[in-house]
PDB file of C-alpha atoms in Angstrom:
ATOM      1  CA  ASN A   1      -8.443   1.409  16.405  1.00 71.00           C
ATOM      2  CA  ALA A   2      -7.234  -1.657  14.535  1.00 79.00           C
ATOM      3  CA  GLY A   3      -9.880  -1.209  11.825  1.00 92.00           C
ATOM      4  CA  VAL A   4     -10.544  -4.465   9.975  1.00 95.00           C
ATOM      5  CA  THR A   5      -8.372  -7.451  10.826  1.00 96.00           C
ATOM      6  CA  GLN A   6      -8.259 -10.903   9.243  1.00 97.00           C
ATOM      7  CA  THR A   7      -6.850 -14.210  10.428  1.00 97.00           C
ATOM      8  CA  PRO A   8      -4.993 -16.134   9.212  1.00 96.00           C
ATOM      9  CA  LYS A   9      -2.816 -14.200   6.755  1.00 95.00           C
ATOM     10  CA  PHE A  10      -1.781 -17.297   4.808  1.00 96.00           C
ATOM     11  CA  ARG A  11      -3.071 -20.846   4.607  1.00 96.00           C
ATOM     12  CA  VAL A  12      -2.452 -23.937   2.479  1.00 97.00           C
ATOM     13  CA  LEU A  13      -5.149 -26.594   2.343  1.00 96.00           C
ATOM     14  CA  LYS A  14      -5.526 -29.918   0.625  1.00 97.00           C
ATOM     15  CA  THR A  15      -8.590 -30.569  -1.519  1.00 97.00           C
ATOM     16  CA  GLY A  16     -11.515 -31.570   0.678  1.00 97.00           C
ATOM     17  CA  GLN A  17     -10.242 -29.970   3.868  1.00 97.00           C
ATOM     18  CA  SER A  18     -12.273 -27.378   5.692  1.00 96.00           C
ATOM     19  CA  MET A  19     -11.338 -24.089   7.293  1.00 96.00           C
ATOM     20  CA  THR A  20     -12.762 -20.857   8.657  1.00 97.00           C
ATOM     21  CA  LEU A  21     -11.502 -17.356   7.950  1.00 97.00           C
ATOM     22  CA  LEU A  22     -12.137 -14.804  10.658  1.00 97.00           C
ATOM     23  CA  CYS A  23     -12.814 -11.115  10.111  1.00 98.00           C
ATOM     24  CA  ALA A  24     -13.083  -8.647  12.970  1.00 98.00           C
ATOM     25  CA  GLN A  25     -13.824  -4.910  12.990  1.00 97.00           C
ATOM     26  CA  ASP A  26     -13.749  -2.464  15.872  1.00 95.00           C
ATOM     27  CA  MET A  27     -15.562   0.444  14.197  1.00 93.00           C
ATOM     28  CA  ASN A  28     -19.080  -0.604  15.219  1.00 93.00           C
ATOM     29  CA  HIS A  29     -19.985  -1.056  11.563  1.00 93.00           C
ATOM     30  CA  GLU A  30     -23.300  -2.670  10.669  1.00 92.00           C
ATOM     31  CA  TYR A  31     -22.339  -4.050   7.252  1.00 92.00           C
ATOM     32  CA  MET A  32     -19.626  -6.601   6.608  1.00 94.00           C
ATOM     33  CA  TYR A  33     -18.523  -8.251   3.359  1.00 94.00           C
ATOM     34  CA  TRP A  34     -16.356 -11.070   2.056  1.00 97.00           C
ATOM     35  CA  TYR A  35     -14.660 -10.693  -1.347  1.00 96.00           C
ATOM     36  CA  ARG A  36     -12.252 -12.808  -3.316  1.00 97.00           C
ATOM     37  CA  GLN A  37      -9.631 -11.357  -5.662  1.00 95.00           C
ATOM     38  CA  ASP A  38      -8.387 -13.328  -8.639  1.00 94.00           C
ATOM     39  CA  PRO A  39      -6.144 -12.264 -11.546  1.00 87.00           C
ATOM     40  CA  GLY A  40      -8.223 -11.140 -14.508  1.00 83.00           C
ATOM     41  CA  MET A  41     -11.452 -11.286 -12.476  1.00 84.00           C
ATOM     42  CA  GLY A  42     -11.050  -8.373 -10.094  1.00 86.00           C
ATOM     43  CA  LEU A  43     -12.729  -8.443  -6.695  1.00 93.00           C
ATOM     44  CA  ARG A  44     -16.027 -10.326  -6.454  1.00 93.00           C
ATOM     45  CA  LEU A  45     -18.471 -10.358  -3.571  1.00 93.00           C
ATOM     46  CA  ILE A  46     -18.989 -13.764  -1.944  1.00 96.00           C
ATOM     47  CA  HIS A  47     -21.393 -13.039   0.941  1.00 96.00           C
ATOM     48  CA  TYR A  48     -22.329 -10.050   3.015  1.00 93.00           C
ATOM     49  CA  SER A  49     -24.148  -9.192   6.222  1.00 93.00           C
ATOM     50  CA  VAL A  50     -26.348  -6.188   6.996  1.00 90.00           C
ATOM     51  CA  GLY A  51     -26.214  -6.701  10.747  1.00 92.00           C
ATOM     52  CA  GLU A  52     -25.701  -9.160  13.569  1.00 94.00           C
ATOM     53  CA  GLY A  53     -27.442 -12.458  12.854  1.00 94.00           C
ATOM     54  CA  THR A  54     -27.994 -11.747   9.137  1.00 94.00           C
ATOM     55  CA  THR A  55     -26.234 -12.999   6.020  1.00 95.00           C
ATOM     56  CA  ALA A  56     -26.914 -12.718   2.286  1.00 93.00           C
ATOM     57  CA  LYS A  57     -25.434 -14.138  -0.910  1.00 94.00           C
ATOM     58  CA  GLY A  58     -23.228 -12.096  -3.164  1.00 91.00           C
ATOM     59  CA  GLU A  59     -22.035 -12.703  -6.685  1.00 90.00           C
ATOM     60  CA  VAL A  60     -20.079 -15.963  -6.113  1.00 95.00           C
ATOM     61  CA  PRO A  61     -21.476 -17.692  -2.981  1.00 96.00           C
ATOM     62  CA  ASP A  62     -21.202 -21.354  -3.998  1.00 96.00           C
ATOM     63  CA  GLY A  63     -18.845 -23.441  -1.840  1.00 96.00           C
ATOM     64  CA  TYR A  64     -18.813 -20.910   1.010  1.00 98.00           C
ATOM     65  CA  ASN A  65     -20.839 -20.355   4.154  1.00 97.00           C
ATOM     66  CA  VAL A  66     -20.825 -17.397   6.520  1.00 97.00           C
ATOM     67  CA  SER A  67     -21.977 -16.502   9.998  1.00 97.00           C
ATOM     68  CA  ARG A  68     -22.380 -13.215  11.900  1.00 97.00           C
ATOM     69  CA  LEU A  69     -23.060 -14.228  15.486  1.00 95.00           C
ATOM     70  CA  LYS A  70     -21.492 -11.048  16.868  1.00 96.00           C
ATOM     71  CA  LYS A  71     -21.641  -7.602  15.324  1.00 96.00           C
ATOM     72  CA  GLN A  72     -17.871  -7.245  15.221  1.00 97.00           C
ATOM     73  CA  ASN A  73     -17.106 -10.640  13.644  1.00 97.00           C
ATOM     74  CA  PHE A  74     -17.875 -12.139  10.241  1.00 98.00           C
ATOM     75  CA  LEU A  75     -16.732 -15.711   9.553  1.00 98.00           C
ATOM     76  CA  LEU A  76     -16.222 -17.288   6.139  1.00 98.00           C
ATOM     77  CA  GLY A  77     -16.224 -21.079   5.997  1.00 97.00           C
ATOM     78  CA  LEU A  78     -15.079 -23.514   3.363  1.00 96.00           C
ATOM     79  CA  GLU A  79     -16.579 -26.921   4.109  1.00 92.00           C
ATOM     80  CA  SER A  80     -14.749 -28.867   1.409  1.00 96.00           C
ATOM     81  CA  ALA A  81     -12.004 -26.827  -0.225  1.00 96.00           C
ATOM     82  CA  ALA A  82     -11.408 -27.072  -3.963  1.00 97.00           C
ATOM     83  CA  PRO A  83      -8.463 -25.804  -6.055  1.00 97.00           C
ATOM     84  CA  SER A  84     -10.823 -23.262  -7.644  1.00 96.00           C
ATOM     85  CA  GLN A  85     -11.023 -21.583  -4.244  1.00 97.00           C
ATOM     86  CA  THR A  86      -7.347 -20.671  -4.352  1.00 97.00           C
ATOM     87  CA  SER A  87      -7.511 -16.898  -4.060  1.00 97.00           C
ATOM     88  CA  VAL A  88      -6.900 -13.885  -1.889  1.00 97.00           C
ATOM     89  CA  TYR A  89      -9.844 -13.230   0.401  1.00 98.00           C
ATOM     90  CA  PHE A  90     -10.684  -9.769   1.664  1.00 97.00           C
ATOM     91  CA  CYS A  91     -13.091  -8.750   4.361  1.00 97.00           C
ATOM     92  CA  ALA A  92     -14.600  -5.274   4.412  1.00 94.00           C
ATOM     93  CA  SER A  93     -17.002  -3.310   6.558  1.00 93.00           C
ATOM     94  CA  SER A  94     -19.080  -0.161   6.297  1.00 90.00           C
ATOM     95  CA  LEU A  95     -21.191   1.844   8.702  1.00 88.00           C
ATOM     96  CA  SER A  96     -24.277   1.215   6.595  1.00 77.00           C
ATOM     97  CA  SER A  97     -25.093   0.310   3.030  1.00 66.00           C
ATOM     98  CA  SER A  98     -26.288   3.555   1.625  1.00 63.00           C
ATOM     99  CA  GLY A  99     -23.480   5.829   0.552  1.00 61.00           C
ATOM    100  CA  GLU A 100     -20.846   4.771   3.046  1.00 79.00           C
ATOM    101  CA  GLU A 101     -17.306   3.883   2.100  1.00 83.00           C
ATOM    102  CA  GLN A 102     -16.047   0.373   2.698  1.00 88.00           C
ATOM    103  CA  PHE A 103     -12.914  -0.326   4.730  1.00 91.00           C
ATOM    104  CA  PHE A 104     -10.880  -3.393   3.871  1.00 93.00           C
ATOM    105  CA  GLY A 105      -8.780  -5.829   5.848  1.00 95.00           C
ATOM    106  CA  PRO A 106      -5.253  -6.904   4.792  1.00 94.00           C
ATOM    107  CA  GLY A 107      -6.402 -10.133   3.143  1.00 95.00           C
ATOM    108  CA  THR A 108      -5.892 -13.878   3.527  1.00 96.00           C
ATOM    109  CA  ARG A 109      -3.940 -15.724   0.848  1.00 96.00           C
ATOM    110  CA  LEU A 110      -5.389 -19.229   0.503  1.00 97.00           C
ATOM    111  CA  THR A 111      -3.903 -22.005  -1.616  1.00 97.00           C
ATOM    112  CA  VAL A 112      -5.802 -25.248  -2.157  1.00 97.00           C
ATOM    113  CA  LEU A 113      -3.684 -28.095  -3.476  1.00 96.00           C
TER     114      LEU A 113
ATOM    115  CA  LYS B   1     -25.141  -6.279 -15.301  1.00 84.00           C
ATOM    116  CA  GLN B   2     -22.827  -3.496 -14.204  1.00 89.00           C
ATOM    117  CA  GLU B   3     -19.348  -3.634 -15.699  1.00 92.00           C
ATOM    118  CA  VAL B   4     -16.445  -1.438 -14.655  1.00 95.00           C
ATOM    119  CA  THR B   5     -13.454  -0.884 -16.920  1.00 96.00           C
ATOM    120  CA  GLN B   6     -10.179   0.821 -16.099  1.00 96.00           C
ATOM    121  CA  ILE B   7      -7.817   2.060 -18.763  1.00 92.00           C
ATOM    122  CA  PRO B   8      -4.884   1.817 -19.009  1.00 91.00           C
ATOM    123  CA  ALA B   9      -4.114  -1.458 -17.253  1.00 94.00           C
ATOM    124  CA  ALA B  10      -0.607  -0.225 -16.511  1.00 96.00           C
ATOM    125  CA  LEU B  11       1.067   3.164 -16.549  1.00 95.00           C
ATOM    126  CA  SER B  12       4.666   4.221 -15.988  1.00 97.00           C
ATOM    127  CA  VAL B  13       5.560   7.873 -15.492  1.00 96.00           C
ATOM    128  CA  PRO B  14       8.555   9.913 -14.306  1.00 97.00           C
ATOM    129  CA  GLU B  15       8.440  11.498 -10.872  1.00 97.00           C
ATOM    130  CA  GLY B  16       6.752  14.889 -10.761  1.00 97.00           C
ATOM    131  CA  GLU B  17       4.353  14.270 -13.622  1.00 97.00           C
ATOM    132  CA  ASN B  18       0.638  14.934 -13.287  1.00 97.00           C
ATOM    133  CA  LEU B  19      -1.461  11.977 -14.391  1.00 96.00           C
ATOM    134  CA  VAL B  20      -5.037  10.817 -14.916  1.00 96.00           C
ATOM    135  CA  LEU B  21      -6.467   7.365 -14.338  1.00 97.00           C
ATOM    136  CA  ASN B  22      -9.736   6.463 -16.019  1.00 97.00           C
ATOM    137  CA  CYS B  23     -12.714   4.433 -14.892  1.00 97.00           C
ATOM    138  CA  SER B  24     -15.863   3.763 -16.887  1.00 97.00           C
ATOM    139  CA  PHE B  25     -19.054   1.951 -15.921  1.00 96.00           C
ATOM    140  CA  THR B  26     -21.930   0.653 -18.024  1.00 95.00           C
ATOM    141  CA  ASP B  27     -24.952   1.400 -15.809  1.00 90.00           C
ATOM    142  CA  SER B  28     -25.234   5.044 -14.775  1.00 88.00           C
ATOM    143  CA  ALA B  29     -27.670   4.243 -11.935  1.00 86.00           C
ATOM    144  CA  ILE B  30     -25.003   4.208  -9.262  1.00 89.00           C
ATOM    145  CA  TYR B  31     -25.161   5.264  -5.619  1.00 87.00           C
ATOM    146  CA  ASN B  32     -21.516   6.189  -5.263  1.00 90.00           C
ATOM    147  CA  LEU B  33     -18.071   5.525  -6.664  1.00 94.00           C
ATOM    148  CA  GLN B  34     -15.004   4.762  -4.603  1.00 94.00           C
ATOM    149  CA  TRP B  35     -11.317   4.874  -5.532  1.00 97.00           C
ATOM    150  CA  PHE B  36      -8.917   2.539  -3.744  1.00 96.00           C
ATOM    151  CA  ARG B  37      -5.198   2.011  -3.656  1.00 97.00           C
ATOM    152  CA  GLN B  38      -3.691  -1.478  -3.318  1.00 96.00           C
ATOM    153  CA  ASP B  39      -0.022  -2.068  -2.612  1.00 94.00           C
ATOM    154  CA  PRO B  40       1.478  -5.453  -3.600  1.00 89.00           C
ATOM    155  CA  GLY B  41       0.394  -8.187  -1.202  1.00 85.00           C
ATOM    156  CA  LYS B  42      -1.700  -5.764   0.811  1.00 88.00           C
ATOM    157  CA  GLY B  43      -5.327  -4.884   1.291  1.00 90.00           C
ATOM    158  CA  LEU B  44      -7.246  -1.992  -0.222  1.00 93.00           C
ATOM    159  CA  THR B  45      -6.985   1.531   1.146  1.00 93.00           C
ATOM    160  CA  SER B  46      -9.886   3.848   0.454  1.00 93.00           C
ATOM    161  CA  LEU B  47      -8.761   7.079  -1.213  1.00 96.00           C
ATOM    162  CA  LEU B  48     -11.899   8.963  -2.195  1.00 95.00           C
ATOM    163  CA  LEU B  49     -15.639   8.380  -2.165  1.00 92.00           C
ATOM    164  CA  ILE B  50     -17.896  10.336  -4.526  1.00 93.00           C
ATOM    165  CA  GLN B  51     -21.645  10.255  -3.945  1.00 89.00           C
ATOM    166  CA  SER B  52     -23.853  10.118  -7.027  1.00 89.00           C
ATOM    167  CA  SER B  53     -24.967  13.702  -6.397  1.00 90.00           C
ATOM    168  CA  GLN B  54     -21.381  14.999  -6.336  1.00 93.00           C
ATOM    169  CA  ARG B  55     -19.147  15.978  -9.232  1.00 94.00           C
ATOM    170  CA  GLU B  56     -15.762  15.668  -7.548  1.00 95.00           C
ATOM    171  CA  GLN B  57     -13.826  15.028  -4.356  1.00 95.00           C
ATOM    172  CA  THR B  58     -10.352  16.153  -3.379  1.00 96.00           C
ATOM    173  CA  SER B  59      -7.822  14.858  -0.883  1.00 95.00           C
ATOM    174  CA  GLY B  60      -4.334  16.323  -0.926  1.00 96.00           C
ATOM    175  CA  ARG B  61      -2.776  15.690  -4.336  1.00 97.00           C
ATOM    176  CA  LEU B  62      -5.712  13.525  -5.417  1.00 97.00           C
ATOM    177  CA  ASN B  63      -8.831  14.712  -7.203  1.00 97.00           C
ATOM    178  CA  ALA B  64     -11.592  12.399  -8.376  1.00 97.00           C
ATOM    179  CA  SER B  65     -14.368  13.462 -10.699  1.00 97.00           C
ATOM    180  CA  LEU B  66     -17.630  11.770 -11.573  1.00 97.00           C
ATOM    181  CA  ASP B  67     -19.796  12.142 -14.679  1.00 96.00           C
ATOM    182  CA  LYS B  68     -22.739   9.812 -14.169  1.00 92.00           C
ATOM    183  CA  SER B  69     -24.421  10.575 -17.476  1.00 92.00           C
ATOM    184  CA  SER B  70     -21.410   9.446 -19.465  1.00 94.00           C
ATOM    185  CA  GLY B  71     -20.506   6.650 -17.033  1.00 95.00           C
ATOM    186  CA  ARG B  72     -17.027   7.938 -16.288  1.00 97.00           C
ATOM    187  CA  SER B  73     -14.774   8.851 -13.414  1.00 97.00           C
ATOM    188  CA  THR B  74     -11.205  10.086 -13.391  1.00 97.00           C
ATOM    189  CA  LEU B  75      -8.585  10.104 -10.671  1.00 97.00           C
ATOM    190  CA  TYR B  76      -6.110  12.938 -11.059  1.00 97.00           C
ATOM    191  CA  ILE B  77      -2.784  12.660  -9.227  1.00 97.00           C
ATOM    192  CA  ALA B  78      -0.733  15.841  -9.085  1.00 97.00           C
ATOM    193  CA  ALA B  79       3.060  15.929  -8.824  1.00 97.00           C
ATOM    194  CA  SER B  80       3.427  12.148  -8.701  1.00 97.00           C
ATOM    195  CA  GLN B  81       5.963  10.568  -6.339  1.00 97.00           C
ATOM    196  CA  PRO B  82       7.575   7.094  -6.252  1.00 97.00           C
ATOM    197  CA  GLY B  83       5.485   6.386  -3.154  1.00 96.00           C
ATOM    198  CA  ASP B  84       2.374   6.663  -5.340  1.00 97.00           C
ATOM    199  CA  SER B  85       3.364   3.437  -7.108  1.00 97.00           C
ATOM    200  CA  ALA B  86       0.527   0.970  -6.530  1.00 97.00           C
ATOM    201  CA  THR B  87      -2.554  -0.468  -8.207  1.00 97.00           C
ATOM    202  CA  TYR B  88      -5.526   1.886  -8.249  1.00 98.00           C
ATOM    203  CA  LEU B  89      -9.002   0.394  -8.269  1.00 97.00           C
ATOM    204  CA  CYS B  90     -12.343   2.027  -8.800  1.00 96.00           C
ATOM    205  CA  ALA B  91     -15.600   0.495  -7.626  1.00 95.00           C
ATOM    206  CA  VAL B  92     -19.222   1.505  -8.008  1.00 93.00           C
ATOM    207  CA  LYS B  93     -22.018   0.843  -5.581  1.00 89.00           C
ATOM    208  CA  GLU B  94     -25.276   0.141  -7.326  1.00 82.00           C
ATOM    209  CA  THR B  95     -28.415   1.913  -6.271  1.00 70.00           C
ATOM    210  CA  SER B  96     -30.044  -1.202  -4.917  1.00 54.00           C
ATOM    211  CA  GLY B  97     -28.347  -3.673  -2.599  1.00 60.00           C
ATOM    212  CA  SER B  98     -24.931  -3.568  -1.021  1.00 62.00           C
ATOM    213  CA  ARG B  99     -22.730  -4.719  -3.829  1.00 76.00           C
ATOM    214  CA  LEU B 100     -19.566  -2.966  -4.986  1.00 87.00           C
ATOM    215  CA  THR B 101     -18.543  -3.746  -8.563  1.00 91.00           C
ATOM    216  CA  PHE B 102     -14.819  -3.364  -9.091  1.00 94.00           C
ATOM    217  CA  GLY B 103     -12.666  -2.624 -12.090  1.00 95.00           C
ATOM    218  CA  GLU B 104      -9.483  -4.625 -12.544  1.00 94.00           C
ATOM    219  CA  GLY B 105      -7.294  -1.688 -11.702  1.00 95.00           C
ATOM    220  CA  THR B 106      -4.503   0.405 -13.167  1.00 97.00           C
ATOM    221  CA  GLN B 107      -0.990  -0.522 -12.054  1.00 96.00           C
ATOM    222  CA  LEU B 108       0.933   2.740 -11.648  1.00 97.00           C
ATOM    223  CA  THR B 109       4.718   2.978 -11.481  1.00 97.00           C
ATOM    224  CA  VAL B 110       6.325   6.336 -10.723  1.00 97.00           C
ATOM    225  CA  ASN B 111      10.020   6.296 -11.588  1.00 96.00           C
ATOM    226  CA  PRO B 112      12.505   8.422  -9.574  1.00 95.00           C
TER     227      PRO B 112
END
């Protein structure tokens, strides 16, 4: 099993450009999450999904959109990138919400110029 | 609002030493607590998960304890090795919802 994979690993954008980060998991997990990690701020939840076709806002959702069209995939979109979105983005998944551990992907390092 | 604090922010020890990493949280109404390891430029690797009804969990040289009433958890690493060098993060899952609240981590360096 590959676990949780993320593409791309690195990306540089100019302000105003758009992009989509892809997360895939092969563990048949119901729950999927997008976090961002910033120095001095720790990891913060952007959006999450409790199952195929569902999405919900996390702690810092502004400027991002997500979609979960297939159970194994969770996409994070930036419609108009801003320098404040320069960060490392992590995807995670868990079997369910209650009491289950979360498994993380390797991360995507995004720089917005 | 739940806040998670990890002290110290950085720790350097000689190889072979036993050590304790600390994690404290402000709201004791948690569902579980998870310890992660993060290597530089890498993702998070889950080490131990403690349910709110449990007092401790063990995996190899690692032992994590949980005291909900005092809002504290410790990660004990026995006989530390240079390969243990990494940042260790704790995170709590709140009783309601799916959110994990993370501490900022303790950066551990084990010197040969």
